[in-house]
Amino acid sequence: MPEAAVRLPDPAVEARLARLDEVLAGLESAPGPAAREALESVRLLTEVYGEALARVVDVADERLGELLAEDELLGHLLVLHSVHPEPVERRAARAVEKLRPAVRERGGDLEWAGIEGQVARVRVSSGGGCGSGCGGGSADVTEVVRAAVLAAAPELTAVEPVAEERRAAPAFVPLDSIRRRPAAQEAR
């Protein structure tokens, strides 16, 4: 029986991706045909792996497609190769929903407002009397939301906050006025 493959923990994957960025940046700035051929090799290998990943997605059933998409690394690769099984809007909305509990803990809230063209729209509110210092409507939260949405759906060009809607307070009707019948009705 074959041994189980050793999996890299997420920090090790992130370290390798950072190193890959450094190596590719060095190759891009290096002169000569060897550097060009190395970059061409990386491009060709990436295309072949992308095709292999696309074929996996093509034969995967719906549940397997969901499992692939839920894995952070695989999800990014699916997006990179334009084979992610979920539509852009669903991926972006899910990214907002993942952030919502943390923003609520700080007294604010997030609400997905949809996509207009290539721009995601998110309602960012500070909550009742909280102000921007709680994290609900601060620039920091807006930037975190922007980064999360564009990571999940890089096909989008921007993420814009939507102004919080001002809603009129409901009219107050005393409970006693509903319970009492007018005197004219009681006399009948």
PDB file of C-alpha atoms in Angstrom:
ATOM      1  CA  MET A   1       0.000   0.000   0.000  1.00  0.00           C
ATOM      2  CA  PRO A   2       1.451   3.426  -0.921  1.00  0.00           C
ATOM      3  CA  GLU A   3       2.388   5.819   1.843  1.00  0.00           C
ATOM      4  CA  ALA A   4       0.246   8.892   2.368  1.00  0.00           C
ATOM      5  CA  ALA A   5       1.696  12.005   0.799  1.00  0.00           C
ATOM      6  CA  VAL A   6       3.044  14.549   3.241  1.00  0.00           C
ATOM      7  CA  ARG A   7       1.037  17.760   3.115  1.00  0.00           C
ATOM      8  CA  LEU A   8       2.542  21.185   3.638  1.00  0.00           C
ATOM      9  CA  PRO A   9       0.973  23.267   6.377  1.00  0.00           C
ATOM     10  CA  ASP A  10      -0.406  26.626   5.216  1.00  0.00           C
ATOM     11  CA  PRO A  11       2.538  28.662   6.592  1.00  0.00           C
ATOM     12  CA  ALA A  12       4.962  26.493   4.604  1.00  0.00           C
ATOM     13  CA  VAL A  13       2.886  27.011   1.436  1.00  0.00           C
ATOM     14  CA  GLU A  14       2.844  30.766   2.058  1.00  0.00           C
ATOM     15  CA  ALA A  15       6.636  30.768   2.563  1.00  0.00           C
ATOM     16  CA  ARG A  16       7.143  28.907  -0.717  1.00  0.00           C
ATOM     17  CA  LEU A  17       4.843  31.293  -2.576  1.00  0.00           C
ATOM     18  CA  ALA A  18       6.744  34.282  -1.174  1.00  0.00           C
ATOM     19  CA  ARG A  19      10.039  32.713  -2.243  1.00  0.00           C
ATOM     20  CA  LEU A  20       8.603  31.947  -5.681  1.00  0.00           C
ATOM     21  CA  ASP A  21       7.678  35.627  -6.049  1.00  0.00           C
ATOM     22  CA  GLU A  22      11.266  36.590  -5.180  1.00  0.00           C
ATOM     23  CA  VAL A  23      12.772  34.112  -7.636  1.00  0.00           C
ATOM     24  CA  LEU A  24      10.431  35.164 -10.453  1.00  0.00           C
ATOM     25  CA  ALA A  25      11.141  38.854  -9.795  1.00  0.00           C
ATOM     26  CA  GLY A  26      14.851  38.074 -10.024  1.00  0.00           C
ATOM     27  CA  LEU A  27      14.376  36.191 -13.277  1.00  0.00           C
ATOM     28  CA  GLU A  28      12.267  38.982 -14.765  1.00  0.00           C
ATOM     29  CA  SER A  29      15.036  41.500 -14.126  1.00  0.00           C
ATOM     30  CA  ALA A  30      17.866  39.192 -15.211  1.00  0.00           C
ATOM     31  CA  PRO A  31      19.290  39.719 -18.701  1.00  0.00           C
ATOM     32  CA  GLY A  32      19.920  37.011 -21.241  1.00  0.00           C
ATOM     33  CA  PRO A  33      18.305  34.058 -22.917  1.00  0.00           C
ATOM     34  CA  ALA A  34      18.634  31.715 -19.892  1.00  0.00           C
ATOM     35  CA  ALA A  35      16.383  33.954 -17.789  1.00  0.00           C
ATOM     36  CA  ARG A  36      13.845  34.239 -20.625  1.00  0.00           C
ATOM     37  CA  GLU A  37      13.830  30.456 -21.067  1.00  0.00           C
ATOM     38  CA  ALA A  38      13.391  29.907 -17.327  1.00  0.00           C
ATOM     39  CA  LEU A  39      10.384  32.251 -17.305  1.00  0.00           C
ATOM     40  CA  GLU A  40       8.992  30.525 -20.390  1.00  0.00           C
ATOM     41  CA  SER A  41       9.382  27.159 -18.612  1.00  0.00           C
ATOM     42  CA  VAL A  42       7.439  28.449 -15.604  1.00  0.00           C
ATOM     43  CA  ARG A  43       4.703  29.843 -17.872  1.00  0.00           C
ATOM     44  CA  LEU A  44       4.376  26.572 -19.806  1.00  0.00           C
ATOM     45  CA  LEU A  45       4.348  24.463 -16.638  1.00  0.00           C
ATOM     46  CA  THR A  46       1.687  26.733 -15.137  1.00  0.00           C
ATOM     47  CA  GLU A  47      -0.465  26.366 -18.259  1.00  0.00           C
ATOM     48  CA  VAL A  48      -0.165  22.552 -18.206  1.00  0.00           C
ATOM     49  CA  TYR A  49      -1.009  22.375 -14.483  1.00  0.00           C
ATOM     50  CA  GLY A  50      -3.918  24.734 -15.110  1.00  0.00           C
ATOM     51  CA  GLU A  51      -5.224  22.451 -17.842  1.00  0.00           C
ATOM     52  CA  ALA A  52      -4.898  19.444 -15.509  1.00  0.00           C
ATOM     53  CA  LEU A  53      -6.815  21.311 -12.803  1.00  0.00           C
ATOM     54  CA  ALA A  54      -9.510  22.286 -15.326  1.00  0.00           C
ATOM     55  CA  ARG A  55      -9.924  18.621 -16.253  1.00  0.00           C
ATOM     56  CA  VAL A  56     -10.349  17.690 -12.581  1.00  0.00           C
ATOM     57  CA  VAL A  57     -13.051  20.350 -12.236  1.00  0.00           C
ATOM     58  CA  ASP A  58     -14.748  19.100 -15.428  1.00  0.00           C
ATOM     59  CA  VAL A  59     -15.125  15.560 -14.062  1.00  0.00           C
ATOM     60  CA  ALA A  60     -15.816  16.495 -10.454  1.00  0.00           C
ATOM     61  CA  ASP A  61     -19.331  16.140  -9.146  1.00  0.00           C
ATOM     62  CA  GLU A  62     -20.943  19.137  -7.444  1.00  0.00           C
ATOM     63  CA  ARG A  63     -19.847  18.159  -3.923  1.00  0.00           C
ATOM     64  CA  LEU A  64     -16.227  17.571  -4.958  1.00  0.00           C
ATOM     65  CA  GLY A  65     -16.253  20.923  -6.767  1.00  0.00           C
ATOM     66  CA  GLU A  66     -17.458  22.592  -3.566  1.00  0.00           C
ATOM     67  CA  LEU A  67     -14.743  20.880  -1.517  1.00  0.00           C
ATOM     68  CA  LEU A  68     -12.055  21.954  -3.978  1.00  0.00           C
ATOM     69  CA  ALA A  69     -13.351  25.534  -3.969  1.00  0.00           C
ATOM     70  CA  GLU A  70     -13.504  25.693  -0.153  1.00  0.00           C
ATOM     71  CA  ASP A  71      -9.796  24.905   0.239  1.00  0.00           C
ATOM     72  CA  GLU A  72      -7.981  28.245   0.288  1.00  0.00           C
ATOM     73  CA  LEU A  73      -5.004  27.185  -1.837  1.00  0.00           C
ATOM     74  CA  LEU A  74      -7.082  25.213  -4.340  1.00  0.00           C
ATOM     75  CA  GLY A  75      -9.637  28.023  -4.510  1.00  0.00           C
ATOM     76  CA  HIS A  76      -6.896  30.489  -5.463  1.00  0.00           C
ATOM     77  CA  LEU A  77      -5.559  28.104  -8.101  1.00  0.00           C
ATOM     78  CA  LEU A  78      -9.042  27.591  -9.532  1.00  0.00           C
ATOM     79  CA  VAL A  79      -9.430  31.371  -9.811  1.00  0.00           C
ATOM     80  CA  LEU A  80      -5.936  31.780 -11.282  1.00  0.00           C
ATOM     81  CA  HIS A  81      -6.762  29.312 -14.043  1.00  0.00           C
ATOM     82  CA  SER A  82     -10.323  30.635 -14.568  1.00  0.00           C
ATOM     83  CA  VAL A  83     -11.931  27.291 -13.693  1.00  0.00           C
ATOM     84  CA  HIS A  84     -13.537  28.081 -10.345  1.00  0.00           C
ATOM     85  CA  PRO A  85     -16.932  26.340 -10.228  1.00  0.00           C
ATOM     86  CA  GLU A  86     -18.663  29.172  -8.350  1.00  0.00           C
ATOM     87  CA  PRO A  87     -19.768  32.423  -9.950  1.00  0.00           C
ATOM     88  CA  VAL A  88     -17.861  35.601  -9.054  1.00  0.00           C
ATOM     89  CA  GLU A  89     -20.777  37.078  -7.108  1.00  0.00           C
ATOM     90  CA  ARG A  90     -21.152  34.029  -4.862  1.00  0.00           C
ATOM     91  CA  ARG A  91     -17.423  33.947  -4.077  1.00  0.00           C
ATOM     92  CA  ALA A  92     -17.359  37.650  -3.249  1.00  0.00           C
ATOM     93  CA  ALA A  93     -20.513  37.442  -1.115  1.00  0.00           C
ATOM     94  CA  ARG A  94     -19.055  34.480   0.803  1.00  0.00           C
ATOM     95  CA  ALA A  95     -15.889  36.485   1.514  1.00  0.00           C
ATOM     96  CA  VAL A  96     -18.031  39.253   3.027  1.00  0.00           C
ATOM     97  CA  GLU A  97     -20.023  36.762   5.103  1.00  0.00           C
ATOM     98  CA  LYS A  98     -16.808  35.245   6.500  1.00  0.00           C
ATOM     99  CA  LEU A  99     -15.754  38.687   7.767  1.00  0.00           C
ATOM    100  CA  ARG A 100     -19.154  39.632   9.165  1.00  0.00           C
ATOM    101  CA  PRO A 101     -18.822  37.992  12.623  1.00  0.00           C
ATOM    102  CA  ALA A 102     -15.504  39.756  13.331  1.00  0.00           C
ATOM    103  CA  VAL A 103     -16.947  43.135  12.311  1.00  0.00           C
ATOM    104  CA  ARG A 104     -20.056  42.514  14.437  1.00  0.00           C
ATOM    105  CA  GLU A 105     -17.838  41.755  17.446  1.00  0.00           C
ATOM    106  CA  ARG A 106     -16.483  45.290  17.070  1.00  0.00           C
ATOM    107  CA  GLY A 107     -19.951  46.841  16.955  1.00  0.00           C
ATOM    108  CA  GLY A 108     -20.310  47.210  13.196  1.00  0.00           C
ATOM    109  CA  ASP A 109     -21.821  45.200  10.418  1.00  0.00           C
ATOM    110  CA  LEU A 110     -21.284  44.221   6.792  1.00  0.00           C
ATOM    111  CA  GLU A 111     -23.877  43.473   4.170  1.00  0.00           C
ATOM    112  CA  TRP A 112     -23.317  42.249   0.640  1.00  0.00           C
ATOM    113  CA  ALA A 113     -24.948  44.690  -1.798  1.00  0.00           C
ATOM    114  CA  GLY A 114     -24.058  43.004  -5.104  1.00  0.00           C
ATOM    115  CA  ILE A 115     -21.938  43.734  -8.157  1.00  0.00           C
ATOM    116  CA  GLU A 116     -22.285  46.612 -10.585  1.00  0.00           C
ATOM    117  CA  GLY A 117     -20.188  45.976 -13.669  1.00  0.00           C
ATOM    118  CA  GLN A 118     -16.831  44.829 -12.297  1.00  0.00           C
ATOM    119  CA  VAL A 119     -17.256  46.564  -8.926  1.00  0.00           C
ATOM    120  CA  ALA A 120     -18.357  44.809  -5.735  1.00  0.00           C
ATOM    121  CA  ARG A 121     -20.632  46.816  -3.458  1.00  0.00           C
ATOM    122  CA  VAL A 122     -20.597  46.264   0.315  1.00  0.00           C
ATOM    123  CA  ARG A 123     -22.585  48.106   2.962  1.00  0.00           C
ATOM    124  CA  VAL A 124     -20.289  48.840   5.916  1.00  0.00           C
ATOM    125  CA  SER A 125     -21.989  50.224   9.012  1.00  0.00           C
ATOM    126  CA  SER A 126     -20.679  51.269  12.388  1.00  0.00           C
ATOM    127  CA  GLY A 127     -23.656  50.128  14.428  1.00  0.00           C
ATOM    128  CA  GLY A 128     -25.632  51.977  17.025  1.00  0.00           C
ATOM    129  CA  GLY A 129     -23.657  54.968  18.263  1.00  0.00           C
ATOM    130  CA  CYS A 130     -20.378  53.160  17.915  1.00  0.00           C
ATOM    131  CA  GLY A 131     -18.544  55.603  15.695  1.00  0.00           C
ATOM    132  CA  SER A 132     -15.697  54.721  13.411  1.00  0.00           C
ATOM    133  CA  GLY A 133     -13.400  53.684  16.252  1.00  0.00           C
ATOM    134  CA  CYS A 134     -15.185  50.367  16.848  1.00  0.00           C
ATOM    135  CA  GLY A 135     -14.176  48.894  13.551  1.00  0.00           C
ATOM    136  CA  GLY A 136     -17.567  48.791  11.858  1.00  0.00           C
ATOM    137  CA  GLY A 137     -17.138  51.691   9.461  1.00  0.00           C
ATOM    138  CA  SER A 138     -13.430  52.388   9.728  1.00  0.00           C
ATOM    139  CA  ALA A 139     -11.035  52.575   6.833  1.00  0.00           C
ATOM    140  CA  ASP A 140      -9.264  49.501   8.271  1.00  0.00           C
ATOM    141  CA  VAL A 141     -12.405  47.371   7.959  1.00  0.00           C
ATOM    142  CA  THR A 142     -13.080  48.680   4.470  1.00  0.00           C
ATOM    143  CA  GLU A 143      -9.536  47.750   3.436  1.00  0.00           C
ATOM    144  CA  VAL A 144      -9.826  44.247   4.942  1.00  0.00           C
ATOM    145  CA  VAL A 145     -13.129  43.744   3.107  1.00  0.00           C
ATOM    146  CA  ARG A 146     -11.583  44.981  -0.141  1.00  0.00           C
ATOM    147  CA  ALA A 147      -8.631  42.613   0.170  1.00  0.00           C
ATOM    148  CA  ALA A 148     -10.826  39.608   1.047  1.00  0.00           C
ATOM    149  CA  VAL A 149     -13.290  40.204  -1.791  1.00  0.00           C
ATOM    150  CA  LEU A 150     -10.586  40.749  -4.417  1.00  0.00           C
ATOM    151  CA  ALA A 151      -8.708  37.646  -3.212  1.00  0.00           C
ATOM    152  CA  ALA A 152     -11.872  35.569  -3.632  1.00  0.00           C
ATOM    153  CA  ALA A 153     -12.882  37.221  -6.902  1.00  0.00           C
ATOM    154  CA  PRO A 154      -9.894  38.853  -8.622  1.00  0.00           C
ATOM    155  CA  GLU A 155     -11.976  39.275 -11.761  1.00  0.00           C
ATOM    156  CA  LEU A 156     -13.502  42.293 -10.024  1.00  0.00           C
ATOM    157  CA  THR A 157     -11.728  45.623 -10.393  1.00  0.00           C
ATOM    158  CA  ALA A 158     -12.772  47.299  -7.139  1.00  0.00           C
ATOM    159  CA  VAL A 159     -14.783  47.087  -3.952  1.00  0.00           C
ATOM    160  CA  GLU A 160     -16.788  50.138  -2.969  1.00  0.00           C
ATOM    161  CA  PRO A 161     -18.575  50.765   0.297  1.00  0.00           C
ATOM    162  CA  VAL A 162     -22.250  51.625  -0.012  1.00  0.00           C
ATOM    163  CA  ALA A 163     -23.581  54.370   2.242  1.00  0.00           C
ATOM    164  CA  GLU A 164     -25.545  53.101   5.205  1.00  0.00           C
ATOM    165  CA  GLU A 165     -29.259  53.526   4.622  1.00  0.00           C
ATOM    166  CA  ARG A 166     -31.029  55.807   7.061  1.00  0.00           C
ATOM    167  CA  ARG A 167     -34.298  54.213   8.038  1.00  0.00           C
ATOM    168  CA  ALA A 168     -37.087  56.042   9.787  1.00  0.00           C
ATOM    169  CA  ALA A 169     -37.848  54.754  13.268  1.00  0.00           C
ATOM    170  CA  PRO A 170     -41.106  52.857  13.459  1.00  0.00           C
ATOM    171  CA  ALA A 171     -44.025  54.846  14.830  1.00  0.00           C
ATOM    172  CA  PHE A 172     -44.767  54.098  18.475  1.00  0.00           C
ATOM    173  CA  VAL A 173     -48.266  52.886  19.190  1.00  0.00           C
ATOM    174  CA  PRO A 174     -49.011  52.370  22.891  1.00  0.00           C
ATOM    175  CA  LEU A 175     -50.246  48.863  23.637  1.00  0.00           C
ATOM    176  CA  ASP A 176     -53.144  50.225  25.709  1.00  0.00           C
ATOM    177  CA  SER A 177     -54.592  52.028  22.689  1.00  0.00           C
ATOM    178  CA  ILE A 178     -54.828  48.735  20.825  1.00  0.00           C
ATOM    179  CA  ARG A 179     -56.433  46.842  23.726  1.00  0.00           C
ATOM    180  CA  ARG A 180     -59.118  49.425  24.553  1.00  0.00           C
ATOM    181  CA  ARG A 181     -62.218  49.613  22.476  1.00  0.00           C
ATOM    182  CA  PRO A 182     -63.677  53.036  21.935  1.00  0.00           C
ATOM    183  CA  ALA A 183     -66.691  53.768  24.184  1.00  0.00           C
ATOM    184  CA  ALA A 184     -69.030  53.910  21.169  1.00  0.00           C
ATOM    185  CA  GLN A 185     -68.224  50.268  20.279  1.00  0.00           C
ATOM    186  CA  GLU A 186     -68.680  49.061  23.892  1.00  0.00           C
ATOM    187  CA  ALA A 187     -72.197  50.507  24.085  1.00  0.00           C
ATOM    188  CA  ARG A 188     -73.467  48.388  21.199  1.00  0.00           C
TER     189      ARG A 188
END
